[in-house]
Short mmCIF file of C-alpha atoms and ligand atoms in Angstrom, two decimals:
data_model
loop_
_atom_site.label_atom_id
_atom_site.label_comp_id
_atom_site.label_asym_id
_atom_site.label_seq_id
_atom_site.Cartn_x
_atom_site.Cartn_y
_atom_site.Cartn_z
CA UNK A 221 -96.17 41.28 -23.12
CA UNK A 222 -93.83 39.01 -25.24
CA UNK A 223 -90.96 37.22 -23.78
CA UNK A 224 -88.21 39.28 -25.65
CA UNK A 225 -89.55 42.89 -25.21
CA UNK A 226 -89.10 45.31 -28.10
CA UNK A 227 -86.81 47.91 -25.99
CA UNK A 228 -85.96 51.05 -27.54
CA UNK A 229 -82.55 52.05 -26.49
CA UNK A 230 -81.79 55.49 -25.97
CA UNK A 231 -78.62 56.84 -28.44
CA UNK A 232 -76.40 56.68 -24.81
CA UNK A 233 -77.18 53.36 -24.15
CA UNK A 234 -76.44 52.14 -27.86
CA UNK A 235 -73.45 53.89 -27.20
CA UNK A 236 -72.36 52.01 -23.61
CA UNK A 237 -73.56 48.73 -24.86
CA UNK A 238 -71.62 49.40 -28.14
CA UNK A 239 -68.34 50.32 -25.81
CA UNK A 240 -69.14 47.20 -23.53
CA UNK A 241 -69.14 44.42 -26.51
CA UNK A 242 -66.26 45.88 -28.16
CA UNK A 243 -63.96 46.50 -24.85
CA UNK A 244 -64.71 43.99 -22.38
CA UNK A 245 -65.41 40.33 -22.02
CA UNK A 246 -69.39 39.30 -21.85
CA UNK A 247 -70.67 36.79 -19.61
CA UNK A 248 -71.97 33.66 -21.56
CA UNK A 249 -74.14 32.63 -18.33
CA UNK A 250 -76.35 34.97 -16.45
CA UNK A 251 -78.35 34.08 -14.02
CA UNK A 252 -81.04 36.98 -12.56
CA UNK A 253 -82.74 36.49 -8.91
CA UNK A 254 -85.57 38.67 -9.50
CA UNK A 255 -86.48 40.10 -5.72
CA UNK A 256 -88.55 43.23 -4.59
CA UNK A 257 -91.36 42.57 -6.89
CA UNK A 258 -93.68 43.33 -3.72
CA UNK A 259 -92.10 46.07 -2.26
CA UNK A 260 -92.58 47.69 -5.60
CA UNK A 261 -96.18 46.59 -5.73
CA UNK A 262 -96.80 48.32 -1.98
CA UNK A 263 -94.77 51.23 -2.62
CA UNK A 264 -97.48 51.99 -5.98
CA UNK A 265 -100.12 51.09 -3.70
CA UNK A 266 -100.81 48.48 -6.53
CA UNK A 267 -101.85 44.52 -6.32
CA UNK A 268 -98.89 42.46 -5.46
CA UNK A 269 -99.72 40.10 -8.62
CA UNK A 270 -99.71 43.20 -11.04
CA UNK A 271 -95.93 43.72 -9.03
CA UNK A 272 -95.53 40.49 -10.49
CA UNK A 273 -96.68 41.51 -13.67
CA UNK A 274 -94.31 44.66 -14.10
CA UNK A 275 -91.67 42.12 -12.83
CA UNK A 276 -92.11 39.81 -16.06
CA UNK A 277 -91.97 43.13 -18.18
CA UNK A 278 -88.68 43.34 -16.73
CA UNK A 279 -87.33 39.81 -17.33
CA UNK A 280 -88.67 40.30 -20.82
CA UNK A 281 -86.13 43.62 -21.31
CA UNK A 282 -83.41 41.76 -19.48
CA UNK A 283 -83.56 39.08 -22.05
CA UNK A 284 -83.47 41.68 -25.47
CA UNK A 285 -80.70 43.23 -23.13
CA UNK A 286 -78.99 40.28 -22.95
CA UNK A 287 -79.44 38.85 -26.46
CA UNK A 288 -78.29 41.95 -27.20
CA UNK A 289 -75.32 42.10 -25.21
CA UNK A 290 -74.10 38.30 -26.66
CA UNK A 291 -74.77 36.48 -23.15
CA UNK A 292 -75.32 33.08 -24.46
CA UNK A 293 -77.52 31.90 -21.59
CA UNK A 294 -79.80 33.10 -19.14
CA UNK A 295 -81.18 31.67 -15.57
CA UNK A 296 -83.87 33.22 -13.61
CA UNK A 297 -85.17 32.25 -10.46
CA UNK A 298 -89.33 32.83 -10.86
CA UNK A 299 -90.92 30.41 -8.19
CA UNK A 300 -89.30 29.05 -5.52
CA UNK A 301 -90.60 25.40 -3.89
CA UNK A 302 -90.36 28.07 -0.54
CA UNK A 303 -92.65 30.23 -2.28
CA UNK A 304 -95.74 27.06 -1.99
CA UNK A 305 -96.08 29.03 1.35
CA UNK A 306 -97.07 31.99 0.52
CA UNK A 307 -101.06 33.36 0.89
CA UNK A 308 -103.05 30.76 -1.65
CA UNK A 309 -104.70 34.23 -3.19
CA UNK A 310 -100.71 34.80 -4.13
CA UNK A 311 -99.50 31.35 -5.10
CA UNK A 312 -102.71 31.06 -7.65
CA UNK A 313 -102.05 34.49 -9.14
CA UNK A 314 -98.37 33.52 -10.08
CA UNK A 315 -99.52 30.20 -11.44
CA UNK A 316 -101.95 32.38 -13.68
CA UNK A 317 -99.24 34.44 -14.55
CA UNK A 318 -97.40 31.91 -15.45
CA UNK A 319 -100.35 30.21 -17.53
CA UNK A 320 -100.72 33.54 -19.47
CA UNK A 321 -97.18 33.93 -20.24
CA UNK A 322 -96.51 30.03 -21.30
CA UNK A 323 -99.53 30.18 -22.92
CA UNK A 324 -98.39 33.38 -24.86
CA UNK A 325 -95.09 32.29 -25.29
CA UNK A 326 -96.59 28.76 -27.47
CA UNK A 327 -98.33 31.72 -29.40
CA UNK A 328 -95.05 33.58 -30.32
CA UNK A 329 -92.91 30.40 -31.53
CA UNK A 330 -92.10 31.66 -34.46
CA UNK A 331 -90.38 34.77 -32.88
CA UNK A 332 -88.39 32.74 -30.68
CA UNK A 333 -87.36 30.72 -33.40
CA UNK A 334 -86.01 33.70 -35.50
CA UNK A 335 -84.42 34.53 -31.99
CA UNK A 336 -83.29 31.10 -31.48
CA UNK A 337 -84.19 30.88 -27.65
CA UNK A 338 -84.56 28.09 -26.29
CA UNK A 339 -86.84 27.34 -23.08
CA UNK A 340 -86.44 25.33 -20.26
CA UNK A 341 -87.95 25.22 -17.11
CA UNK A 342 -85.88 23.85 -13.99
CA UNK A 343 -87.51 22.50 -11.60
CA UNK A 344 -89.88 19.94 -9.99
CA UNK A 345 -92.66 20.40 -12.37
CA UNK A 346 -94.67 17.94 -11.04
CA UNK A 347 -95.28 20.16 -7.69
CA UNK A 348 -97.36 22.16 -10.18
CA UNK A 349 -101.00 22.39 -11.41
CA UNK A 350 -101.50 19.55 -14.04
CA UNK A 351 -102.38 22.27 -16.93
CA UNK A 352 -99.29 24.27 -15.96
CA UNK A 353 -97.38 21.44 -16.27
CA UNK A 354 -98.86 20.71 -19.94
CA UNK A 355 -97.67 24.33 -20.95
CA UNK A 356 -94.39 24.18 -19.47
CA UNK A 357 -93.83 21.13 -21.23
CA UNK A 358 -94.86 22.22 -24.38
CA UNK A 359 -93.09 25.43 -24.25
CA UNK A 360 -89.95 23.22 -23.71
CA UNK A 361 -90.71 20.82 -26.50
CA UNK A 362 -91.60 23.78 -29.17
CA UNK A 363 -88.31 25.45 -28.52
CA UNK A 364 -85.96 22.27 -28.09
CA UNK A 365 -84.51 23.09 -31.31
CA UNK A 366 -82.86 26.59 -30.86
CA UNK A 367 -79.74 26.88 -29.68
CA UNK A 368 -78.63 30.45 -29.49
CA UNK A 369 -79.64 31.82 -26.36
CA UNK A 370 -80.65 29.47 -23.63
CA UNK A 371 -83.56 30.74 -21.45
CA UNK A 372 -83.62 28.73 -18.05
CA UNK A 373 -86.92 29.19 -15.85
CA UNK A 374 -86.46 27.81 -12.36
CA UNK A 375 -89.83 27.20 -10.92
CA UNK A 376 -90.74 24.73 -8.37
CA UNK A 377 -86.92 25.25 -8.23
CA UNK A 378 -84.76 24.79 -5.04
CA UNK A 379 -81.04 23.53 -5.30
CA UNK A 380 -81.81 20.77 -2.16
CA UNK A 381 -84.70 20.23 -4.10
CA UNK A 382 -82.67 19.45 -7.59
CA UNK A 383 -79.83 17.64 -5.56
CA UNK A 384 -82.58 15.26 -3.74
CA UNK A 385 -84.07 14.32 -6.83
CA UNK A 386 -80.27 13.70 -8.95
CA UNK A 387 -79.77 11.29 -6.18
CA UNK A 388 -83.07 10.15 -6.61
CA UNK A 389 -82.35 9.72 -10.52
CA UNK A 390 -78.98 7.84 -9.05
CA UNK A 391 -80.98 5.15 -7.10
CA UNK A 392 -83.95 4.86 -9.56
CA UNK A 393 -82.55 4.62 -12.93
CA UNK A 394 -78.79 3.64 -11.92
CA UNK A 395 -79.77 0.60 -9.52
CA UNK A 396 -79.10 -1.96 -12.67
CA UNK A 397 -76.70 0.32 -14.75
CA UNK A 398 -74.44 1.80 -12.50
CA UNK A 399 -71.51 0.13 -10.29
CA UNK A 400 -70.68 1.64 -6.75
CA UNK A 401 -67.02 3.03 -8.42
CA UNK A 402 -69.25 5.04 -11.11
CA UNK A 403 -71.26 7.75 -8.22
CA UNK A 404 -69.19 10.55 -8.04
CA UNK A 405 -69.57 14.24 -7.87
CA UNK A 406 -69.53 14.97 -11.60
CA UNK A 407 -72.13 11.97 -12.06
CA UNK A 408 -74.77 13.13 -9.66
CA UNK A 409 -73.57 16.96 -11.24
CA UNK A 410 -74.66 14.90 -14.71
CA UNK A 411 -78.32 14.37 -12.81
CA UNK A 412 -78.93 18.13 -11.69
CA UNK A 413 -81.91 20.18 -13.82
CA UNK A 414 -79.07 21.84 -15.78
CA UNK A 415 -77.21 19.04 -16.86
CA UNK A 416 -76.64 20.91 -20.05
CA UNK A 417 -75.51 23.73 -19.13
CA UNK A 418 -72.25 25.73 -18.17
CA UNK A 419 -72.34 27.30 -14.43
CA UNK A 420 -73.30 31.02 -14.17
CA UNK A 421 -70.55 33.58 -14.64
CA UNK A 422 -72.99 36.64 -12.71
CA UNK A 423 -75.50 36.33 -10.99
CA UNK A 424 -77.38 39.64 -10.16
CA UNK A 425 -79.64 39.75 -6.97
CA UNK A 426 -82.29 42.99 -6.63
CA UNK A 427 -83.79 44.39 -3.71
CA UNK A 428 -80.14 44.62 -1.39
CA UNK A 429 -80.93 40.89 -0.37
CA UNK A 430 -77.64 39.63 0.02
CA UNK A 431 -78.46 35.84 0.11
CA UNK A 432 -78.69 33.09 -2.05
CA UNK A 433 -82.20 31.52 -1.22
CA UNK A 434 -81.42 28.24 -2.13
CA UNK A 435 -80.73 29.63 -6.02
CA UNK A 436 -78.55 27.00 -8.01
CA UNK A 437 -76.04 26.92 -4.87
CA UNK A 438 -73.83 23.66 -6.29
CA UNK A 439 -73.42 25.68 -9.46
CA UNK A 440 -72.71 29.19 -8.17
CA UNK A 441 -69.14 28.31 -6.40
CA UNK A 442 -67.11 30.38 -9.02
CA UNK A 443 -69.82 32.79 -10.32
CA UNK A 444 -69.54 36.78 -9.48
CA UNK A 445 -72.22 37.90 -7.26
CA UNK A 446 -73.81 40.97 -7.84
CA UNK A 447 -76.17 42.65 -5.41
CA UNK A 448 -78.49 45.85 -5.97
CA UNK A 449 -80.94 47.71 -3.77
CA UNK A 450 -83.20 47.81 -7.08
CA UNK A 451 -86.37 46.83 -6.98
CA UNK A 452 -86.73 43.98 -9.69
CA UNK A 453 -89.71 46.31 -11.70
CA UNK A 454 -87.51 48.99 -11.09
CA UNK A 455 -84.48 47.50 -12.83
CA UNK A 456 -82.86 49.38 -16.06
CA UNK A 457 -80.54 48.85 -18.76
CA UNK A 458 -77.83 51.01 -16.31
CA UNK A 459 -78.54 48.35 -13.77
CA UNK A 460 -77.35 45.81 -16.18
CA UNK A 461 -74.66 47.85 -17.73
CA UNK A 462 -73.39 48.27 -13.97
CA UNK A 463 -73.43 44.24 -13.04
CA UNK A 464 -71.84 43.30 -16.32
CA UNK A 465 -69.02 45.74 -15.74
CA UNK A 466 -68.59 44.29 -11.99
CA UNK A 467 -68.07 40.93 -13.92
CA UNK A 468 -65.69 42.87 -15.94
CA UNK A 469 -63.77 43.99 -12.81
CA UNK A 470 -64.17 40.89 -10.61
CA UNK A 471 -64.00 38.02 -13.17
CA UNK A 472 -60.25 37.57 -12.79
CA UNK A 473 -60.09 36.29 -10.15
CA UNK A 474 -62.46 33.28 -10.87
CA UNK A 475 -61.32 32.54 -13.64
CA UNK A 476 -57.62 31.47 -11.84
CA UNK A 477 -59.85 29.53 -9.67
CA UNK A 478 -61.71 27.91 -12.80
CA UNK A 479 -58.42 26.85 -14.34
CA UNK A 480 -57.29 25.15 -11.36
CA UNK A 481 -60.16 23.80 -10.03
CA UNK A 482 -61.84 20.87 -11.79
CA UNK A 483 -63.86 20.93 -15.10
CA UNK A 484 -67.15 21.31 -15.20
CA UNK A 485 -68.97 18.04 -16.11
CA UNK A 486 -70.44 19.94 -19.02
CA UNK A 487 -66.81 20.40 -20.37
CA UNK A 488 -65.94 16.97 -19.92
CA UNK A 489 -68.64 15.66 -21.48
CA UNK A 490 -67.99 17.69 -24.75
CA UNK A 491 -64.14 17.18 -24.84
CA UNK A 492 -63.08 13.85 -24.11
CA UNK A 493 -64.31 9.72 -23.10
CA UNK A 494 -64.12 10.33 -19.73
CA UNK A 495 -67.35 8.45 -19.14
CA UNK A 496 -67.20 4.55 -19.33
CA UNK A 497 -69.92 3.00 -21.52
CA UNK A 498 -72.12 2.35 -18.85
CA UNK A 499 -72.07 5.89 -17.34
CA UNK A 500 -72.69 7.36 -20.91
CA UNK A 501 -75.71 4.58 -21.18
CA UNK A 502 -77.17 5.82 -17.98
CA UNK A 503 -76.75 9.50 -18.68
CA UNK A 504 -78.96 8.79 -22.34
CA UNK A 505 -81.20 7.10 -20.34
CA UNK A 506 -81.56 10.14 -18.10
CA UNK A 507 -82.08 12.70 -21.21
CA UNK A 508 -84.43 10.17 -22.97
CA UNK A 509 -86.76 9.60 -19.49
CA UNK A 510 -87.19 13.60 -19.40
CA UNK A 511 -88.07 14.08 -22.55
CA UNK A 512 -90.68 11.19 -22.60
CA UNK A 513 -92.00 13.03 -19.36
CA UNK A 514 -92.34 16.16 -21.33
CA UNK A 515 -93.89 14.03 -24.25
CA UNK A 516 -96.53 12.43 -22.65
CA UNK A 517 -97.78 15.89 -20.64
CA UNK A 518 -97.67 18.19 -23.47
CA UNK A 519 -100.13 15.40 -25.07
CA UNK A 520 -102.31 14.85 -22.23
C1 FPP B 601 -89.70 37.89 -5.76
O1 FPP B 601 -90.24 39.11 -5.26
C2 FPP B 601 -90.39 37.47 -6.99
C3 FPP B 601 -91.14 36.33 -7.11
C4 FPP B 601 -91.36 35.39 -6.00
C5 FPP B 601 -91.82 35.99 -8.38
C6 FPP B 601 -91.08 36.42 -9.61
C7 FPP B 601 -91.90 36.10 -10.79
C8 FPP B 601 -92.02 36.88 -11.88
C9 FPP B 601 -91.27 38.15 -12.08
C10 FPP B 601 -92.91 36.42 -12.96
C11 FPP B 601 -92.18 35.39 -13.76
C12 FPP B 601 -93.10 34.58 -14.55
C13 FPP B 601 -92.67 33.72 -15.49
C14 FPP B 601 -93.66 32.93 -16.23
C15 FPP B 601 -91.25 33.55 -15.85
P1 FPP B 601 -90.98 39.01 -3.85
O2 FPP B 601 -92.37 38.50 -4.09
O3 FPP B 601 -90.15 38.20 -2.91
O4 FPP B 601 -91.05 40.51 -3.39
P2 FPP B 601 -90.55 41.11 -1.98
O5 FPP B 601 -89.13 40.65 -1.81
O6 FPP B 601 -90.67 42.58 -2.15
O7 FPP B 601 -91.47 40.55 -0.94
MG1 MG B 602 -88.48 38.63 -1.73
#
């Protein structure tokens, strides 16, 4: 199964997406928390690893859905660090999963190219199994060109996980750069996993779990949240269709709070000098230390 599935829409669901771009506002940020994957797998009276499975055939409509739709990026939450303690029969059947789908996805470059998605995982890689690590990085160097749709993979991911290691980053790398005046909350924002990117707009939970499980909680304070007793594998486009047009309804509202509250670092970074010369010196430092991390594991 390819990471962009080759989904053949039905003529009423041409139709509603058709209606949806040319009436109503898309999200450019997405971010999916992909739950029920085992509750599906029990209620087939299948392995929970193949509910896994079915649950990556889903992520790969989601993301022709989305291309489709013009959502610019796309965040989904596919390991948690919480997840290490779970059975080791299940922890080493992800990882595989994952192996056969990073592995697959170096295969089909060229189609992500034409695509122009972009990979990254988010994450402590470095909680995971040294050839996973290899892939991940290489998936994330072989697609570090594109830049039309943004595909984040948290795995190893927690957000007290990412916000220990940014202040981490702080004392490590800022100790000789940085003065006491520079920390602030849009620097150590600067040092989270998705530096680069905008916050989510939606965020759709499955399975009627109405919590945030640690997901990307210091970017989510002016996304909508969208909750659905789906089960992940069970998911379709009307799913979809339904959260977006929850955005549609809800969005308002945030976006009052967006104006008045402050930019996002992102923004900041892109529209003005705010950073001093010695801030902008330690952020390059930060983007050229993870890459050289990815560098030297994809050639190991
Ligand atoms: C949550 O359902 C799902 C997961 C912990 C794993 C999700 C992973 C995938 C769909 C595969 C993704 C792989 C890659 C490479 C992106 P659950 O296990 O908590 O199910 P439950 O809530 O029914 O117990
Ligand atoms: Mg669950």
């Amino acid at each position: 199964m390819s990471w962009v599935s080759d989904y053949k829409y039905t003529w009423a669901e041409q139709l509603a997406m058709r209606t949806l771009r040319a009436c109503g506002h898309i999200p450019n940020h997405v971010a999916f928390v992909m739950d029920g994957n085992r509750r599906f797998a029990r209620s087939q009276q299948i392995d929970k690893i193949e509910g896994h499975s079915r649950g990556f055939e889903k992520l790969a409509d989601c993301l022709r859905w989305c291309l489709d739709a013009g959502v610019r990026e796309v965040t989904t939450f596919a390991f948690s660090i919480e997840n290490f303690k779970r059975s080791n029969e299940e922890v080493e059947g992800l990882f595989n999963l994952a192996r056969e789908k990073f592995a697959r996805l170096l295969e089909e470059t060229t189609r992500l190219n034409e695509h122009g998605i972009r990979i990254r995982v988010i994450g402590n890689i470095e909680l995971l199994p040294l050839d996973l690590q290899k892939l991940v990085a290489s998936a994330m160097l072989s697609t570090e060109r594109n830049d039309k749709l943004f595909l984040n993979v948290a795995f190893a991911y927690t957000s007290r996980d990412e916000i220990t290691q940014a202040v981490e980053t702080v004392l490590r790398h800022g100790s000789q750069d940085l003065a006491a005046e520079d920390i602030s909350e849009r620097l150590l924002e600067e040092c989270l996993y998705t530096r680069h990117s905008p916050p989510p707009d939606l965020v759709f939970r499955t399975s009627g779990e109405t919590r945030l499980s640690d997901f990307m909680m210091w970017q989510l304070s002016t996304s909508v949240l969208y909750f659905s007793n789906v089960l992940w594998p069970q998911i379709t486009f009307w799913h979809f269709l339904a959260s977006l047009l929850a955005y549609q309804r809800d969005r308002w509202q945030l976006e009052d709070f967006r104006r008045t509250e402050r930019m996002h670092s992102y923004q900041l970074a892109k529209t003005s000098d705010f950073y001093s010369e010695r801030v902008q010196k330690f952020l390059a430092t930060i983007d050229e230390d993870r890459r050289k991390l990815l560098v030297r594991l994809a050639a190991n």
